[in-house]
Amino acid sequence: MSLKPHRLALPALFLLLLMMIWAVSRLEFVPHQGLEIVPTQAISGDEPHYLMVINSILFDRDLEIKDDYKRVQAGGLEAGALFRGIRMWHHSIIIDGVSGEHYRWMAPAFRWRNQDGSYHPWMIGIAYHLVPEAEVSEVSSHPLAYPALMAGIIAPFRPSKDEVESYCGIAMVLFGWLGAVLTYIIARRGGLTRSYAMIAVAVLLCSPWLAYSRSLFSEVPIGIALCLALLLYIAEMPSLSALAVAVAIFMKPLFIVIGLGFAIDLALARRWRSLAKFSAVLGISIGCLMWFNYWLAKTPILPPAMVAPALPSGLPPGVRSFSSRGPHWQTQIALSRIFGHLIAFDFGLLAYAPWAVFAFWAIARARGRSDTRRDQLAVIFFPIFF
């Protein structure tokens, strides 16, 4: 039986889409030079810190990163090629192995340095006392689910340390492509024709999704988990939907609001049995995550809250504290994040994809129609609102 051309069109289109996403991950526009082929690298932000945990899992078989930061400063590849030989600002939690006290490195953890600016080689200050560095363990302050996922995906291919970045880049390209496939499936489940479903995919690729698909941030895998959660929710599988939401929460705890939104939708629909299943699976998953975080870092939530540092007393002669910025700066950060993810000019959603306003309007409109209470757009009203 011969295949008809129109049946091959969709697979061919998605194959072309995969090649395009991969090409975007390897091309960079340089002013006055044009497009250049570049390697996949951790560039900024949390990327090198995620990569450090990935390398620690793959090569050290542990989650402690104190030695990894030292190796990076000595020229190691743990944080990526661009950060070799750099003294990095730690994104970590330090734990006193004797007392169990823990503090975030950025605040209120302290590293002590002498008056000439050099770091004290043997002691780390935690709250009101100095602790010998040998007694201090250090773990990432970022949730570990994303680097653990990436390490698990690339581990079977046994990459060398100088290949980890490129392997992670390929994995992120595949995640970005999978997001496009899931968007198409969701659009089709929502009643759109093939043409309009492909337009939905095109709109996705005109959003920051394409940029994140060439980075080493956790947003794309989180998006995959939430797409699966929606599909499973619409398919009347609340337990599996809750599990998918839990995966997103494991990567960023803030996404608990998605689970809360689905739970409210179930309550308003009076689907009490489904609500019980959804809540039980989500609650158990969150409980397991909090237990793991406390076992690892003596705090139930990662990343821990940013709090004002407490200055220790009784410093050794010739030693002064080196602390992070104070509570006023942290308050400004918290306030800017309330609306920043939507309207900020440097990273806000509406600055990059202003047509998202129409999505909010369509979701609210669908929820307002009493005859379409179970409509796919209506279902995501509360998760998106939160």
CSV table of C-alpha atoms in Angstrom, one decimal:
chain,number,residue,atom,x,y,z
A,1,MET,CA,0.0,0.0,0.0
A,2,SER,CA,1.5,3.3,-1.1
A,3,LEU,CA,1.5,6.3,1.2
A,4,LYS,CA,-0.3,9.4,-0.1
A,5,PRO,CA,1.8,12.6,-0.2
A,6,HIS,CA,-0.5,14.5,2.2
A,7,ARG,CA,0.1,11.9,4.9
A,8,LEU,CA,3.8,12.5,4.6
A,9,ALA,CA,3.5,16.3,4.7
A,10,LEU,CA,3.0,16.6,8.5
A,11,PRO,CA,5.9,14.3,9.5
A,12,ALA,CA,8.1,16.1,6.9
A,13,LEU,CA,7.1,19.5,8.3
A,14,PHE,CA,8.0,18.5,11.9
A,15,LEU,CA,11.3,17.0,10.7
A,16,LEU,CA,12.1,20.3,9.1
A,17,LEU,CA,11.0,22.1,12.3
A,18,LEU,CA,13.5,19.9,14.3
A,19,MET,CA,16.3,20.9,11.9
A,20,MET,CA,15.4,24.6,12.2
A,21,ILE,CA,15.4,24.5,16.0
A,22,TRP,CA,18.8,22.7,15.9
A,23,ALA,CA,20.2,25.3,13.4
A,24,VAL,CA,19.0,28.2,15.7
A,25,SER,CA,20.9,26.6,18.6
A,26,ARG,CA,24.2,26.6,16.6
A,27,LEU,CA,23.9,30.0,14.8
A,28,GLU,CA,24.6,33.4,16.1
A,29,PHE,CA,24.4,36.8,14.3
A,30,VAL,CA,27.5,38.8,14.8
A,31,PRO,CA,27.3,42.5,13.8
A,32,HIS,CA,29.3,43.3,10.7
A,33,GLN,CA,30.2,39.6,10.2
A,34,GLY,CA,26.8,37.9,9.7
A,35,LEU,CA,25.8,34.4,10.9
A,36,GLU,CA,28.5,32.3,12.5
A,37,ILE,CA,28.4,28.7,13.8
A,38,VAL,CA,28.9,28.6,17.5
A,39,PRO,CA,29.3,25.8,20.0
A,40,THR,CA,26.6,25.1,22.6
A,41,GLN,CA,27.7,26.8,25.8
A,42,ALA,CA,26.5,27.9,29.1
A,43,ILE,CA,26.6,31.7,28.8
A,44,SER,CA,25.0,33.5,31.7
A,45,GLY,CA,22.7,33.5,34.7
A,46,ASP,CA,22.0,30.1,36.3
A,47,GLU,CA,23.3,28.1,33.3
A,48,PRO,CA,26.9,27.5,34.5
A,49,HIS,CA,25.5,26.6,38.0
A,50,TYR,CA,23.1,24.0,36.5
A,51,LEU,CA,25.9,22.7,34.4
A,52,MET,CA,28.1,22.3,37.4
A,53,VAL,CA,25.5,20.1,39.1
A,54,ILE,CA,25.2,18.0,35.9
A,55,ASN,CA,28.9,17.4,35.9
A,56,SER,CA,29.0,16.6,39.6
A,57,ILE,CA,26.3,14.0,39.1
A,58,LEU,CA,28.0,12.5,36.0
A,59,PHE,CA,31.6,12.5,37.2
A,60,ASP,CA,31.7,12.8,41.0
A,61,ARG,CA,28.6,10.8,41.6
A,62,ASP,CA,27.4,13.2,44.2
A,63,LEU,CA,25.5,16.5,44.8
A,64,GLU,CA,28.2,18.4,46.6
A,65,ILE,CA,29.8,21.2,44.7
A,66,LYS,CA,32.4,22.8,47.0
A,67,ASP,CA,35.2,21.1,45.1
A,68,ASP,CA,33.6,21.9,41.7
A,69,TYR,CA,33.8,25.6,42.3
A,70,LYS,CA,37.4,25.2,43.2
A,71,ARG,CA,38.1,23.2,40.0
A,72,VAL,CA,36.4,25.9,37.9
A,73,GLN,CA,38.6,28.6,39.4
A,74,ALA,CA,41.6,26.4,38.6
A,75,GLY,CA,40.6,26.1,35.0
A,76,GLY,CA,38.2,23.1,35.1
A,77,LEU,CA,35.2,22.6,32.7
A,78,GLU,CA,32.6,21.9,35.4
A,79,ALA,CA,30.8,25.2,34.7
A,80,GLY,CA,31.4,25.3,31.0
A,81,ALA,CA,34.1,26.5,28.7
A,82,LEU,CA,33.3,30.2,29.1
A,83,PHE,CA,33.8,30.1,32.9
A,84,ARG,CA,37.2,28.3,33.1
A,85,GLY,CA,39.5,30.0,35.5
A,86,ILE,CA,36.8,32.4,36.8
A,87,ARG,CA,36.1,32.9,40.5
A,88,MET,CA,32.3,32.5,40.4
A,89,TRP,CA,29.7,33.9,42.7
A,90,HIS,CA,28.3,30.8,44.4
A,91,HIS,CA,24.7,29.8,43.9
A,92,SER,CA,24.7,27.4,46.8
A,93,ILE,CA,23.8,26.5,50.4
A,94,ILE,CA,26.6,25.9,52.9
A,95,ILE,CA,25.9,23.5,55.7
A,96,ASP,CA,27.8,23.1,59.0
A,97,GLY,CA,28.4,19.4,59.3
A,98,VAL,CA,28.6,19.6,63.1
A,99,SER,CA,25.7,21.8,64.1
A,100,GLY,CA,23.6,21.3,60.9
A,101,GLU,CA,23.1,25.1,60.5
A,102,HIS,CA,22.7,26.1,56.8
A,103,TYR,CA,22.7,29.4,55.0
A,104,ARG,CA,22.5,30.4,51.4
A,105,TRP,CA,25.8,31.6,50.1
A,106,MET,CA,24.4,34.7,48.5
A,107,ALA,CA,22.6,35.7,51.8
A,108,PRO,CA,23.2,35.4,54.6
A,109,ALA,CA,26.3,33.2,54.1
A,110,PHE,CA,29.7,34.9,54.5
A,111,ARG,CA,33.1,34.1,53.2
A,112,TRP,CA,35.8,35.8,55.2
A,113,ARG,CA,38.6,37.7,53.6
A,114,ASN,CA,41.6,39.6,54.9
A,115,GLN,CA,42.0,43.4,54.8
A,116,ASP,CA,44.1,43.1,51.7
A,117,GLY,CA,41.1,41.6,49.9
A,118,SER,CA,42.4,38.0,49.8
A,119,TYR,CA,40.1,35.3,51.0
A,120,HIS,CA,40.7,33.6,54.3
A,121,PRO,CA,41.7,30.1,53.1
A,122,TRP,CA,40.4,27.9,56.0
A,123,MET,CA,37.3,29.4,57.5
A,124,ILE,CA,33.8,30.1,56.4
A,125,GLY,CA,31.5,32.3,58.5
A,126,ILE,CA,28.0,31.0,59.2
A,127,ALA,CA,25.8,33.3,61.2
A,128,TYR,CA,27.5,34.1,64.4
A,129,HIS,CA,30.6,31.9,64.3
A,130,LEU,CA,33.4,30.7,62.0
A,131,VAL,CA,33.4,27.1,60.8
A,132,PRO,CA,36.5,25.3,59.5
A,133,GLU,CA,36.0,24.8,55.8
A,134,ALA,CA,36.7,21.1,56.1
A,135,GLU,CA,33.5,20.7,58.2
A,136,VAL,CA,31.3,22.6,55.7
A,137,SER,CA,29.5,20.9,52.8
A,138,GLU,CA,28.1,22.9,49.9
A,139,VAL,CA,25.1,22.0,47.6
A,140,SER,CA,23.3,23.9,44.9
A,141,SER,CA,20.7,26.4,46.0
A,142,HIS,CA,18.8,25.6,42.8
A,143,PRO,CA,16.2,22.8,42.5
A,144,LEU,CA,18.1,19.6,41.5
A,145,ALA,CA,15.4,18.1,39.3
A,146,TYR,CA,16.4,19.8,36.1
A,147,PRO,CA,20.2,19.0,36.3
A,148,ALA,CA,19.3,15.5,37.4
A,149,LEU,CA,17.0,15.1,34.4
A,150,MET,CA,19.7,16.3,32.0
A,151,ALA,CA,22.3,14.1,33.6
A,152,GLY,CA,20.0,11.1,33.3
A,153,ILE,CA,19.3,11.8,29.6
A,154,ILE,CA,22.9,12.1,28.5
A,155,ALA,CA,24.5,9.6,30.9
A,156,PRO,CA,23.9,6.6,28.6
A,157,PHE,CA,26.0,8.2,25.9
A,158,ARG,CA,29.0,8.5,28.3
A,159,PRO,CA,30.1,12.0,27.3
A,160,SER,CA,33.5,13.3,28.4
A,161,LYS,CA,33.6,16.4,30.4
A,162,ASP,CA,34.3,18.6,27.3
A,163,GLU,CA,31.3,17.1,25.6
A,164,VAL,CA,28.7,17.6,28.3
A,165,GLU,CA,27.7,21.1,27.1
A,166,SER,CA,27.1,19.9,23.5
A,167,TYR,CA,25.1,16.9,24.7
A,168,CYS,CA,23.0,19.0,26.9
A,169,GLY,CA,22.4,21.4,24.0
A,170,ILE,CA,21.1,18.5,21.8
A,171,ALA,CA,18.8,17.4,24.6
A,172,MET,CA,17.4,21.0,24.9
A,173,VAL,CA,16.8,21.1,21.1
A,174,LEU,CA,14.8,17.9,21.4
A,175,PHE,CA,12.9,19.3,24.3
A,176,GLY,CA,12.1,22.4,22.3
A,177,TRP,CA,10.9,20.3,19.4
A,178,LEU,CA,8.8,18.1,21.7
A,179,GLY,CA,7.1,21.3,22.9
A,180,ALA,CA,6.2,22.2,19.4
A,181,VAL,CA,4.7,18.7,18.9
A,182,LEU,CA,2.7,18.9,22.1
A,183,THR,CA,1.4,22.3,21.1
A,184,TYR,CA,0.1,20.9,17.9
A,185,ILE,CA,-1.6,18.0,19.7
A,186,ILE,CA,-3.1,20.4,22.2
A,187,ALA,CA,-4.4,22.6,19.4
A,188,ARG,CA,-5.9,19.7,17.7
A,189,ARG,CA,-7.5,18.5,20.9
A,190,GLY,CA,-8.9,21.9,21.2
A,191,GLY,CA,-10.8,21.6,17.9
A,192,LEU,CA,-8.4,23.5,15.6
A,193,THR,CA,-7.8,22.3,12.0
A,194,ARG,CA,-4.4,21.1,11.0
A,195,SER,CA,-3.6,24.5,9.4
A,196,TYR,CA,-4.6,26.5,12.5
A,197,ALA,CA,-2.8,24.0,14.7
A,198,MET,CA,0.4,24.6,12.7
A,199,ILE,CA,-0.2,28.4,13.1
A,200,ALA,CA,-0.3,27.8,16.9
A,201,VAL,CA,3.1,26.0,16.6
A,202,ALA,CA,4.5,29.0,14.6
A,203,VAL,CA,3.2,31.4,17.3
A,204,LEU,CA,5.1,29.3,19.9
A,205,LEU,CA,8.3,29.6,17.9
A,206,CYS,CA,7.8,33.3,17.7
A,207,SER,CA,7.9,33.5,21.5
A,208,PRO,CA,10.8,33.1,23.9
A,209,TRP,CA,10.4,29.3,23.6
A,210,LEU,CA,12.8,29.3,20.7
A,211,ALA,CA,15.5,31.2,22.6
A,212,TYR,CA,15.1,29.0,25.6
A,213,SER,CA,15.5,25.9,23.4
A,214,ARG,CA,19.1,26.9,22.8
A,215,SER,CA,19.9,27.6,26.4
A,216,LEU,CA,20.6,25.5,29.5
A,217,PHE,CA,17.7,26.9,31.6
A,218,SER,CA,14.9,24.8,33.0
A,219,GLU,CA,11.9,26.6,31.4
A,220,VAL,CA,11.5,24.3,28.3
A,221,PRO,CA,11.4,21.0,30.3
A,222,ILE,CA,8.9,22.8,32.7
A,223,GLY,CA,6.8,23.7,29.6
A,224,ILE,CA,6.9,20.1,28.5
A,225,ALA,CA,5.7,18.9,31.9
A,226,LEU,CA,2.8,21.4,31.9
A,227,CYS,CA,1.7,20.6,28.4
A,228,LEU,CA,1.5,16.9,29.4
A,229,ALA,CA,-0.4,17.9,32.6
A,230,LEU,CA,-3.0,19.7,30.5
A,231,LEU,CA,-3.4,16.8,28.0
A,232,LEU,CA,-3.7,14.3,30.9
A,233,TYR,CA,-6.2,16.6,32.7
A,234,ILE,CA,-8.4,16.9,29.6
A,235,ALA,CA,-8.2,13.1,29.1
A,236,GLU,CA,-9.7,12.7,32.6
A,237,MET,CA,-6.5,11.3,34.2
A,238,PRO,CA,-6.2,13.4,37.3
A,239,SER,CA,-3.5,11.3,39.0
A,240,LEU,CA,-1.1,11.4,36.0
A,241,SER,CA,-1.9,15.1,35.5
A,242,ALA,CA,-0.9,15.8,39.1
A,243,LEU,CA,2.3,13.8,38.6
A,244,ALA,CA,3.2,16.0,35.5
A,245,VAL,CA,2.5,19.1,37.5
A,246,ALA,CA,4.7,17.7,40.3
A,247,VAL,CA,7.6,17.4,37.8
A,248,ALA,CA,7.3,21.1,37.0
A,249,ILE,CA,7.2,21.9,40.7
A,250,PHE,CA,10.3,19.8,41.2
A,251,MET,CA,12.1,22.1,38.8
A,252,LYS,CA,10.6,25.3,40.1
A,253,PRO,CA,8.4,25.3,43.2
A,254,LEU,CA,6.5,28.3,42.1
A,255,PHE,CA,4.6,26.2,39.7
A,256,ILE,CA,2.5,24.9,42.6
A,257,VAL,CA,0.1,27.5,41.4
A,258,ILE,CA,-0.7,25.4,38.4
A,259,GLY,CA,-1.7,22.5,40.6
A,260,LEU,CA,-3.8,24.9,42.7
A,261,GLY,CA,-5.6,26.1,39.5
A,262,PHE,CA,-6.4,22.6,38.4
A,263,ALA,CA,-7.7,21.7,41.9
A,264,ILE,CA,-10.0,24.8,41.9
A,265,ASP,CA,-11.3,23.8,38.5
A,266,LEU,CA,-12.1,20.3,39.7
A,267,ALA,CA,-13.8,21.7,42.8
A,268,LEU,CA,-16.0,24.1,40.8
A,269,ALA,CA,-16.9,21.2,38.5
A,270,ARG,CA,-17.8,19.1,41.6
A,271,ARG,CA,-15.6,16.3,40.5
A,272,TRP,CA,-14.8,15.3,44.0
A,273,ARG,CA,-13.3,11.9,43.3
A,274,SER,CA,-10.9,13.4,40.7
A,275,LEU,CA,-10.1,16.2,43.1
A,276,ALA,CA,-9.2,13.7,45.8
A,277,LYS,CA,-6.9,11.7,43.4
A,278,PHE,CA,-5.3,14.9,42.0
A,279,SER,CA,-4.7,16.4,45.5
A,280,ALA,CA,-3.4,13.1,46.9
A,281,VAL,CA,-0.8,12.6,44.2
A,282,LEU,CA,0.3,16.2,44.2
A,283,GLY,CA,0.5,16.4,48.0
A,284,ILE,CA,2.5,13.2,48.3
A,285,SER,CA,4.9,14.4,45.5
A,286,ILE,CA,5.4,17.7,47.2
A,287,GLY,CA,6.0,16.0,50.5
A,288,CYS,CA,8.6,13.8,49.0
A,289,LEU,CA,10.3,16.8,47.4
A,290,MET,CA,10.4,18.7,50.7
A,291,TRP,CA,11.8,15.7,52.5
A,292,PHE,CA,14.6,15.3,49.9
A,293,ASN,CA,15.4,19.0,50.1
A,294,TYR,CA,15.6,18.9,53.9
A,295,TRP,CA,17.8,15.8,53.7
A,296,LEU,CA,20.1,17.5,51.2
A,297,ALA,CA,20.2,21.1,52.3
A,298,LYS,CA,18.4,21.3,55.7
A,299,THR,CA,15.6,23.4,54.1
A,300,PRO,CA,12.3,22.1,52.7
A,301,ILE,CA,12.2,24.5,49.7
A,302,LEU,CA,14.9,25.2,47.0
A,303,PRO,CA,15.8,27.9,46.3
A,304,PRO,CA,15.5,29.1,49.9
A,305,ALA,CA,14.1,32.5,50.7
A,306,MET,CA,16.5,35.5,50.4
A,307,VAL,CA,16.7,37.0,53.9
A,308,ALA,CA,18.7,39.9,55.4
A,309,PRO,CA,22.1,38.7,56.6
A,310,ALA,CA,23.0,38.7,60.3
A,311,LEU,CA,26.5,40.1,61.1
A,312,PRO,CA,28.6,37.9,63.3
A,313,SER,CA,30.4,39.2,66.3
A,314,GLY,CA,33.8,38.5,67.7
A,315,LEU,CA,35.7,38.5,64.4
A,316,PRO,CA,39.3,37.4,64.4
A,317,PRO,CA,41.8,40.3,64.2
A,318,GLY,CA,42.4,41.5,60.7
A,319,VAL,CA,39.4,39.8,59.2
A,320,ARG,CA,36.3,41.6,57.9
A,321,SER,CA,33.0,40.2,56.6
A,322,PHE,CA,32.1,39.9,53.0
A,323,SER,CA,28.3,39.9,52.7
A,324,SER,CA,25.7,40.3,50.0
A,325,ARG,CA,23.5,43.3,49.5
A,326,GLY,CA,20.9,44.2,52.1
A,327,PRO,CA,17.2,43.7,52.6
A,328,HIS,CA,16.2,46.8,50.7
A,329,TRP,CA,17.7,45.4,47.5
A,330,GLN,CA,15.9,42.1,48.1
A,331,THR,CA,12.6,43.9,48.6
A,332,GLN,CA,13.1,45.7,45.3
A,333,ILE,CA,13.7,42.3,43.6
A,334,ALA,CA,10.6,40.8,45.1
A,335,LEU,CA,8.4,43.8,44.0
A,336,SER,CA,9.8,43.8,40.5
A,337,ARG,CA,8.9,40.1,40.0
A,338,ILE,CA,5.2,40.7,40.7
A,339,PHE,CA,4.7,42.3,37.3
A,340,GLY,CA,8.2,42.0,35.8
A,341,HIS,CA,7.6,38.6,34.1
A,342,LEU,CA,4.7,40.2,32.2
A,343,ILE,CA,5.6,43.9,31.4
A,344,ALA,CA,9.4,44.4,32.0
A,345,PHE,CA,11.1,45.7,28.9
A,346,ASP,CA,14.2,43.5,29.4
A,347,PHE,CA,12.6,40.1,30.1
A,348,GLY,CA,8.8,40.5,30.2
A,349,LEU,CA,6.6,38.2,28.2
A,350,LEU,CA,4.6,41.0,26.6
A,351,ALA,CA,7.8,42.7,25.5
A,352,TYR,CA,8.8,39.6,23.5
A,353,ALA,CA,5.4,38.2,22.6
A,354,PRO,CA,2.8,41.0,22.9
A,355,TRP,CA,0.2,38.9,21.1
A,356,ALA,CA,0.0,36.9,24.4
A,357,VAL,CA,-2.6,39.5,25.4
A,358,PHE,CA,-5.0,37.9,23.0
A,359,ALA,CA,-4.4,34.5,24.7
A,360,PHE,CA,-5.4,36.0,28.1
A,361,TRP,CA,-8.5,37.5,26.5
A,362,ALA,CA,-9.5,34.2,24.9
A,363,ILE,CA,-9.0,32.2,28.1
A,364,ALA,CA,-11.1,34.7,30.1
A,365,ARG,CA,-13.8,34.7,27.4
A,366,ALA,CA,-13.9,30.9,27.3
A,367,ARG,CA,-14.3,30.7,31.1
A,368,GLY,CA,-17.1,33.2,31.0
A,369,ARG,CA,-19.3,31.1,28.7
A,370,SER,CA,-21.4,28.8,30.7
A,371,ASP,CA,-22.0,26.3,27.9
A,372,THR,CA,-18.2,25.6,27.5
A,373,ARG,CA,-17.3,25.0,31.1
A,374,ARG,CA,-15.1,22.0,30.2
A,375,ASP,CA,-13.6,23.8,27.2
A,376,GLN,CA,-9.8,23.4,27.0
A,377,LEU,CA,-9.3,27.1,27.3
A,378,ALA,CA,-11.7,27.4,30.2
A,379,VAL,CA,-9.9,24.7,32.1
A,380,ILE,CA,-6.6,26.6,32.1
A,381,PHE,CA,-8.2,29.9,33.3
A,382,PHE,CA,-7.2,29.4,37.0
A,383,PRO,CA,-3.7,28.0,36.4
A,384,ILE,CA,-2.9,30.9,34.0
A,385,PHE,CA,-4.5,33.5,36.3
A,386,PHE,CA,-2.5,32.3,39.3
